[in-house]
Short mmCIF file of C-alpha atoms in Angstrom, two decimals:
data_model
loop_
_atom_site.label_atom_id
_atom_site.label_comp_id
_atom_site.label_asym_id
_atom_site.label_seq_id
_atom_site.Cartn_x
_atom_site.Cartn_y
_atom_site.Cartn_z
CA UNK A 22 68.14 -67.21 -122.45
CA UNK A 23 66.96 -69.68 -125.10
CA UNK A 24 69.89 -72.46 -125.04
CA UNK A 25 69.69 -72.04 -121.04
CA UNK A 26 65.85 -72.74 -121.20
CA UNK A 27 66.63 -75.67 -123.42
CA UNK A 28 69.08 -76.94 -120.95
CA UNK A 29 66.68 -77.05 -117.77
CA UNK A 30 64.06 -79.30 -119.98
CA UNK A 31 67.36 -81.42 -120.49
CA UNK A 32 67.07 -82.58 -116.82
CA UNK A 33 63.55 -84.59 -117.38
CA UNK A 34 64.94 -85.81 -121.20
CA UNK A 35 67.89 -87.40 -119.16
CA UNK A 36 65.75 -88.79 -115.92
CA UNK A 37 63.45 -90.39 -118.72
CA UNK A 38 66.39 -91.88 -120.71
CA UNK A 39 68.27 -93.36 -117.63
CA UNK A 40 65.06 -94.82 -117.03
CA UNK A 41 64.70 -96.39 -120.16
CA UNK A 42 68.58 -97.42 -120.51
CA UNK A 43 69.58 -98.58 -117.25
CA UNK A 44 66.80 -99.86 -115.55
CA UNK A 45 67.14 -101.18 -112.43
CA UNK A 46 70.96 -101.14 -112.69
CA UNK A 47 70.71 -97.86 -109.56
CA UNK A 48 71.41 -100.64 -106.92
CA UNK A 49 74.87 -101.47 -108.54
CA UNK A 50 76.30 -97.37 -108.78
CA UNK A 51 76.38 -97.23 -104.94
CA UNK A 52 79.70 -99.18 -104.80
CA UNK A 53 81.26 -96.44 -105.97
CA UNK A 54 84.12 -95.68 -104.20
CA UNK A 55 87.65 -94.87 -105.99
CA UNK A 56 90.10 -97.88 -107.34
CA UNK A 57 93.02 -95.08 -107.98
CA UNK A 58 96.16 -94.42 -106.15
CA UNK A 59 96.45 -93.31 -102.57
CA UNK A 60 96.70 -89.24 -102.58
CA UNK A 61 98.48 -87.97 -99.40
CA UNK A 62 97.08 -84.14 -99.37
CA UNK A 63 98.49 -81.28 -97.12
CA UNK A 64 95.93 -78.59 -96.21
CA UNK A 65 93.91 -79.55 -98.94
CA UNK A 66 97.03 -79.45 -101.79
CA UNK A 67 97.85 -82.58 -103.20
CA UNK A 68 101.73 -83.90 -102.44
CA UNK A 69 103.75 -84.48 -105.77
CA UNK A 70 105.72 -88.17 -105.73
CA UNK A 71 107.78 -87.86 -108.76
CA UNK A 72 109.11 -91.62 -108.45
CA UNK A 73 108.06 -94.00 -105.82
CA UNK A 74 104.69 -93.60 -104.86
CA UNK A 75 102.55 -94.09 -101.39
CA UNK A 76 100.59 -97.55 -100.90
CA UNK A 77 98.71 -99.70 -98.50
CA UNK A 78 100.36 -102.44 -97.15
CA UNK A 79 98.87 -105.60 -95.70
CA UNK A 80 97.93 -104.16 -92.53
CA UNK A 81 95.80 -101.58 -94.01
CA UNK A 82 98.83 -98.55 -92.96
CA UNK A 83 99.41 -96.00 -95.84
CA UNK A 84 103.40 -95.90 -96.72
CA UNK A 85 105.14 -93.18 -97.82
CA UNK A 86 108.77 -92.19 -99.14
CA UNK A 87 109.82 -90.00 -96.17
CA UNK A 88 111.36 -87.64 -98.19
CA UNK A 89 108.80 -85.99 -99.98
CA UNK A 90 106.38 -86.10 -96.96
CA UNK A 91 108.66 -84.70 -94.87
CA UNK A 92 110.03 -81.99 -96.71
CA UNK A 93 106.43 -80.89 -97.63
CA UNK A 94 105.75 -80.28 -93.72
CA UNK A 95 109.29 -78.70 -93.31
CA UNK A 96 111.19 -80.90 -91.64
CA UNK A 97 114.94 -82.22 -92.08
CA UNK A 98 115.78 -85.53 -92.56
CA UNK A 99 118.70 -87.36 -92.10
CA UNK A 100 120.16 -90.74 -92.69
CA UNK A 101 122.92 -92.25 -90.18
CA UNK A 102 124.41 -95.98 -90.91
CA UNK A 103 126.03 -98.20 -88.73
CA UNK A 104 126.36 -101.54 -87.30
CA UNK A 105 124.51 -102.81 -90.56
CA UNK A 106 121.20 -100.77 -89.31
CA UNK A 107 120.21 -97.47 -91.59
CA UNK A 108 118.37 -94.60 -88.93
CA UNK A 109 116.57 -92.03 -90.08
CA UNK A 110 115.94 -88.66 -88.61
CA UNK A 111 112.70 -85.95 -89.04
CA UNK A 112 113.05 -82.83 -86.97
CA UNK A 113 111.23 -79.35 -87.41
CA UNK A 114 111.34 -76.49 -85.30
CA UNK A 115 109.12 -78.35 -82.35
CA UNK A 116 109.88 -81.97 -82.70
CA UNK A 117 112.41 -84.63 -83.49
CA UNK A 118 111.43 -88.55 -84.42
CA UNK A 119 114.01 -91.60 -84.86
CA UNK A 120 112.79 -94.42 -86.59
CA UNK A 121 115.01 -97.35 -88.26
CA UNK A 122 114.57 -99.58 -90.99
CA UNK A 123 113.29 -102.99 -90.19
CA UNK A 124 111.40 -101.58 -87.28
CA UNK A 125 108.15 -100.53 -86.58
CA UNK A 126 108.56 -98.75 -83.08
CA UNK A 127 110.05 -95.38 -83.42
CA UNK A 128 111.09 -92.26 -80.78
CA UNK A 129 109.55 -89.59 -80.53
CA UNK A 130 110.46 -86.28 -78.78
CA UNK A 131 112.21 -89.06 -76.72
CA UNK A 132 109.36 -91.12 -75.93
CA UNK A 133 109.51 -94.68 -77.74
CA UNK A 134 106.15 -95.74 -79.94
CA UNK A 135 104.56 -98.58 -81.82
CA UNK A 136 103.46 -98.38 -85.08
CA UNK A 137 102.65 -102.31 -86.01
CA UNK A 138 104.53 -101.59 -89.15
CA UNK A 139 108.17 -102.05 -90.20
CA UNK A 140 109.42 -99.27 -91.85
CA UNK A 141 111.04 -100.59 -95.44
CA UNK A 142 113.33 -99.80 -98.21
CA UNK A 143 112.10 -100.27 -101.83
CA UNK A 144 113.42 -98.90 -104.80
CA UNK A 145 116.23 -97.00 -103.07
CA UNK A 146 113.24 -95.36 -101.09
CA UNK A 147 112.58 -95.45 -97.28
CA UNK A 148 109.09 -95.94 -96.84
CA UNK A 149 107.36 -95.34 -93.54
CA UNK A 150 103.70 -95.32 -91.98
CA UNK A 151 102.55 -91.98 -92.71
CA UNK A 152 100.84 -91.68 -89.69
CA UNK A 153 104.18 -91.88 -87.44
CA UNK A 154 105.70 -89.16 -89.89
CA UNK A 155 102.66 -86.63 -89.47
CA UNK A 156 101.64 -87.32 -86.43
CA UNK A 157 105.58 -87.48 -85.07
CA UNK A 158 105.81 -84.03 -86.21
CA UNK A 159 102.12 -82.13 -85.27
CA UNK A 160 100.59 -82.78 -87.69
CA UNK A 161 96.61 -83.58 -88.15
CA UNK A 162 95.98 -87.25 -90.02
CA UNK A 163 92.24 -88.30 -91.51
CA UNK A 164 92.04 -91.52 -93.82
CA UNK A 165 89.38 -90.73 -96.73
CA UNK A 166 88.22 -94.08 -97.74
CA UNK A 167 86.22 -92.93 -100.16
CA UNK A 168 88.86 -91.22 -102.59
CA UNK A 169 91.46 -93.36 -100.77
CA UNK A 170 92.90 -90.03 -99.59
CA UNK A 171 94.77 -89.33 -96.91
CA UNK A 172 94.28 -85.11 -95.36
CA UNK A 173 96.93 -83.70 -93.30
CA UNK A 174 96.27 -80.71 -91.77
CA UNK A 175 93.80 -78.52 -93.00
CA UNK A 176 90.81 -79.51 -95.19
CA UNK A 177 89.56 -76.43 -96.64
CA UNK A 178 89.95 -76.91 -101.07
CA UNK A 179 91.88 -73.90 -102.45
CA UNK A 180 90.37 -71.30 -105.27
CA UNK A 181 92.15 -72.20 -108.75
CA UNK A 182 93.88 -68.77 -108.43
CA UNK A 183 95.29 -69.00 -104.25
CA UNK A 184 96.59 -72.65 -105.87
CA UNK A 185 98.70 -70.25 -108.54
CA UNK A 186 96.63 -70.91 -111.25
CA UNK A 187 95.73 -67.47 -113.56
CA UNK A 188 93.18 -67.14 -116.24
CA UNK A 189 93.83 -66.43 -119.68
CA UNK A 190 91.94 -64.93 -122.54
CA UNK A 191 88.36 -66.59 -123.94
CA UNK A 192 89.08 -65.82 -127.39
CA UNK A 193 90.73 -69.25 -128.16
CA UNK A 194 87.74 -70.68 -126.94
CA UNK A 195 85.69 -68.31 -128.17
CA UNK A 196 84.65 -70.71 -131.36
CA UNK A 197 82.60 -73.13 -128.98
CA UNK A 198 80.41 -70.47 -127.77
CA UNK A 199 79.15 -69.34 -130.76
CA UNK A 200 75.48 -71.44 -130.14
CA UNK A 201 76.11 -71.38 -126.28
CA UNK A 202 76.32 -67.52 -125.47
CA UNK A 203 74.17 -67.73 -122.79
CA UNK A 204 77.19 -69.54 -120.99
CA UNK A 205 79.34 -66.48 -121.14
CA UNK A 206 77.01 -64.91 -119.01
CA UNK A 207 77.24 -65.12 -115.12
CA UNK A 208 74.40 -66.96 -113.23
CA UNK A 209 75.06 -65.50 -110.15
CA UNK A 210 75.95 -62.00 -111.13
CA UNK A 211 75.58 -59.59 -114.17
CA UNK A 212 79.00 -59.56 -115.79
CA UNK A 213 80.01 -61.37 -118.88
CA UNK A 214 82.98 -64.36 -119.34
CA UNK A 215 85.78 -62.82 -120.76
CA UNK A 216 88.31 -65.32 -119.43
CA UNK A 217 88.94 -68.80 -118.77
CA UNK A 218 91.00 -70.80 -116.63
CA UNK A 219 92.58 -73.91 -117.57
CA UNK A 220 93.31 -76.35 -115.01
CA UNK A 221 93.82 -80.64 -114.79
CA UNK A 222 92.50 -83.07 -112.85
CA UNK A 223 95.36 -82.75 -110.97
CA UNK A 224 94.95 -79.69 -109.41
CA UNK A 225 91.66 -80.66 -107.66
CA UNK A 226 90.26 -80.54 -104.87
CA UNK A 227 89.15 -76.74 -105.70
CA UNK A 228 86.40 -74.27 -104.91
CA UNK A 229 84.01 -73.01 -106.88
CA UNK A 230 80.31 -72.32 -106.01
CA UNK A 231 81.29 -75.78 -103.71
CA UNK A 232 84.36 -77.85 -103.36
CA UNK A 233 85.21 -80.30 -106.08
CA UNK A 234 87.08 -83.32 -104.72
CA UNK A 235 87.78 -85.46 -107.92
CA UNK A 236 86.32 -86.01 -111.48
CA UNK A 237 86.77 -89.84 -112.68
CA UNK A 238 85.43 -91.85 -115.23
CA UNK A 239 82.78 -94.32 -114.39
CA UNK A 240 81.33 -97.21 -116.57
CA UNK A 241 77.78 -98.69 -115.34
CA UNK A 242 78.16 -102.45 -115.22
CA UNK A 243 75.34 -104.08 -116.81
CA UNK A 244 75.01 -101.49 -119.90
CA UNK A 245 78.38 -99.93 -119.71
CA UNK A 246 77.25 -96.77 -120.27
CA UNK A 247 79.81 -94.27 -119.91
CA UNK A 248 79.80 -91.12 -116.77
CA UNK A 249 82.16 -88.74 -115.53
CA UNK A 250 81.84 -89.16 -111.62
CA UNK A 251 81.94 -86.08 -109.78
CA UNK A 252 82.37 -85.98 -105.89
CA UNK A 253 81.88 -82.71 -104.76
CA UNK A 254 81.43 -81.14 -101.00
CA UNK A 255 77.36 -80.05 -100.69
CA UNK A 256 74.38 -80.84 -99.19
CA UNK A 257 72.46 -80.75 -102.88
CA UNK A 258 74.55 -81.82 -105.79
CA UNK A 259 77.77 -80.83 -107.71
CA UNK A 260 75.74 -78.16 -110.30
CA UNK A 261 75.80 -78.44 -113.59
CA UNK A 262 78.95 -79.07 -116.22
CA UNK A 263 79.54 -78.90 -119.99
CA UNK A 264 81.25 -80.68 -122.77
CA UNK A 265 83.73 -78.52 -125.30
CA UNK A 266 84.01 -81.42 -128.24
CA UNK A 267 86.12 -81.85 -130.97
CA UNK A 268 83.29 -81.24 -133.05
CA UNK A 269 83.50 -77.71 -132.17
CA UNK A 270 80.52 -78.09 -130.33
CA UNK A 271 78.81 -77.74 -126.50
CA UNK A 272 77.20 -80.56 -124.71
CA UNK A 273 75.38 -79.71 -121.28
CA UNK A 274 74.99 -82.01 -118.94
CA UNK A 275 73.10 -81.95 -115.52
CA UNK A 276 73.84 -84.28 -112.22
CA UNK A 277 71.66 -87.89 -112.79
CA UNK A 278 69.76 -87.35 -109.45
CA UNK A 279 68.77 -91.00 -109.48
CA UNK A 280 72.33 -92.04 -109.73
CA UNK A 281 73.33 -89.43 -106.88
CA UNK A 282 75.23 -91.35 -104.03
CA UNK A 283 75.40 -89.13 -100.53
CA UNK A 284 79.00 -90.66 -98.54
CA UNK A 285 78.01 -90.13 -95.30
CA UNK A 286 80.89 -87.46 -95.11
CA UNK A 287 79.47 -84.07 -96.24
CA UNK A 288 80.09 -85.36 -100.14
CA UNK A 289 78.36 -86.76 -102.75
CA UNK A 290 79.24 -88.68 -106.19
CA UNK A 291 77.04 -87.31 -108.65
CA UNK A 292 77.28 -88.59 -112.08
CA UNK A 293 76.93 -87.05 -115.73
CA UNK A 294 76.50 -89.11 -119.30
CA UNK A 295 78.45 -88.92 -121.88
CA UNK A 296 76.30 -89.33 -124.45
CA UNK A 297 72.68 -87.66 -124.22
CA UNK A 298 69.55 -88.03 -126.39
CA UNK A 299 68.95 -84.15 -125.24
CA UNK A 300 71.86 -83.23 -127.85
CA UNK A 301 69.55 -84.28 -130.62
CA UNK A 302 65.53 -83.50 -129.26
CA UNK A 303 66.92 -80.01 -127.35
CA UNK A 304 69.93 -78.80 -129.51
CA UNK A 305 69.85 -80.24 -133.32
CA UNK A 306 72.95 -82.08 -132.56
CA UNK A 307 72.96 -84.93 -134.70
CA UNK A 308 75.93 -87.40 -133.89
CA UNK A 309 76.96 -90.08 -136.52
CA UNK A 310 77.89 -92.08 -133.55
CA UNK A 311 77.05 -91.85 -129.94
CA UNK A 312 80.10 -88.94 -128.35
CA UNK A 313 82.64 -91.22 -126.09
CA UNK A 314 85.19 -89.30 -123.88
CA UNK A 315 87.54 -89.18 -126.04
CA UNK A 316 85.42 -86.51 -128.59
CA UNK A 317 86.03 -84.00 -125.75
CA UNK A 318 88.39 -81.42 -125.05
CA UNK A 319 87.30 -79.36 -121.94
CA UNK A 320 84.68 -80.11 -119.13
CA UNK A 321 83.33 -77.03 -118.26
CA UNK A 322 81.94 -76.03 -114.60
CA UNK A 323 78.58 -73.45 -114.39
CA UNK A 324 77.87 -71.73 -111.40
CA UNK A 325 80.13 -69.89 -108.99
CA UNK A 326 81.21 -66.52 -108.44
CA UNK A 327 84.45 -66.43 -110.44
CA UNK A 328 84.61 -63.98 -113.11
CA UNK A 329 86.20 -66.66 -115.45
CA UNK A 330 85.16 -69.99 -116.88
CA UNK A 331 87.06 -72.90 -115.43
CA UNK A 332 87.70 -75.40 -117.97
CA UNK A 333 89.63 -78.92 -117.07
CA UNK A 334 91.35 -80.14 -119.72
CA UNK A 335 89.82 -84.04 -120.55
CA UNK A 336 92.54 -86.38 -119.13
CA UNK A 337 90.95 -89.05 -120.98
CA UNK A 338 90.85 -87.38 -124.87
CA UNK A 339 93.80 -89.08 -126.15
CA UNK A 340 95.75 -87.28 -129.04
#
């Protein structure tokens, strides 16, 4: 277990060098919440907008093309004009809702209700509150300010496989192992990695060991050093993760517990460098300039009880 015994002294080498690079910069990481688009996710699966996409409007209410909403949670819609006014129409097995454009009441199950916003067309696209679509039709709405999320029903993250994702051979990947075998090992039982899965960003939230909400990239603001910024679902921190490069090499990397940011909501932001002075003192790893994102392929998650690797492909590598 020698590379795995030089990755645990890796967690003091990296508390001392955040200490010595970034200073008293820990105060400015806790504003940390996500700038990227508003997500609508149904029990747990993120909804695909192929076009038009959902947004906050002045009011603070998150609108969405009724389509692709709707059809997700099974309902029918249907468009009547007439008289110069466009209705619209959701009904499932249980419940019916009538809404039209330029108005922000609509009726529901026959019972007339205010949303305080106007439902709109844009871009040949009706857009309406999504709470008076989910909530017109049974379903369960939670705004996640922090990911800028919204949850219908449930909120339980899917496995990589029950999301209809299957794992595929190691021995393409085989090549960044060679110094690393300890990582085709199992921490948590006593079989060895013979498969990976690949997956995106996309496809998250998952489960692993715990539930893994997003992976962004973060850039401190006084030094601009570079982290990936993890929010997972725990009540200790988001494990450990690993770097395949283009330089046919691994990087480990271990949560910055200094930098560790709890929400308030049963999930924390934990952040991970880039660039480590561990790849040099612990692993020989001599860079000719400091690894960016872009010098990495995979980010690798340790720890779970999968018998495969799961390896997200780097959204931000480039070509």
């Amino acid at each position: 277990m020698k590379y795995m015994k030089k990755v645990k002294l890796s967690i003091l080498t990296s508390v001392l060098a955040v200490g010595l690079t970034i200073g008293g910069t820990v105060g400015n990481v806790h504003a940390a919440e996500s700038k990227g688009n508003i997500e609508v996710l149904l029990n747990a699966k993120k909804i695909s907008f192929p076009d038009a996409k959902p947004y906050q409007d002045s009011q603070g209410s998150v609108m969405v093309p009724i389509r692709f909403v709707s059809e997700a949670l099974g309902a029918e819609v249907g468009w009547t004009k007439a008289n110069g006014q466009l209705t619209v129409e959701l009904k499932n097995t249980e419940h019916t809702v009538n809404m039209t454009v330029g108005k922000a009441t609509a009726t529901i199950d026959g019972n007339e209700k205010s949303y305080g916003t106007k439902i709109v067309l844009q871009k040949n696209r009706t857009f309406v509150p999504l709470r008076l679509v989910s909530e017109g039709l049974g379903q369960t709405v939670e705004w996640d300010k922090i990911s800028r999320w919204v949850w219908i029903g449930k909120k339980n993250a899917l496995t990589l496989e029950e999301a209809g994702l299957k794992p595929v051979s190691l021995d393409p990947y085989r090549k960044w192992f060679s110094k690393a075998k300890d990582l085709l090992k199992s921490p948590r039982e006593d079989i060895n990695f013979n498969e990976v899965l690949i997956f995106k960003v996309s496809d998250l939230p998952t489960k692993f060991l715990r539930e893994i909400y997003s992976v962004e990239l973060y850039s401190e603001s006084k030094t601009n050093a570079s982290y990936l910024k993890v929010r997972a679902k725990t009540s200790s921190g988001s494990g450990d993760i690993f770097y395949l490069t283009k330089k046919n090499d691994i990087r480990y990397r271990n949560p910055m517990s200094s930098l560790t940011i709890n929400n308030g909501d049963g999930t924390k932001y934990c952040f991970y460098k880039i660039w480590s002075p561990a790849d040099k003192t612990l692993n020989g790893i001599v860079d000719q300039s400091p690894l960016k994102i872009q010098d990495i392929e995979y980010i690798g998650f340790y720890g779970g009880t999968q018998n495969y690797i799961p390896l997200m492909i780097n959204p931000w590598k480039g070509n």
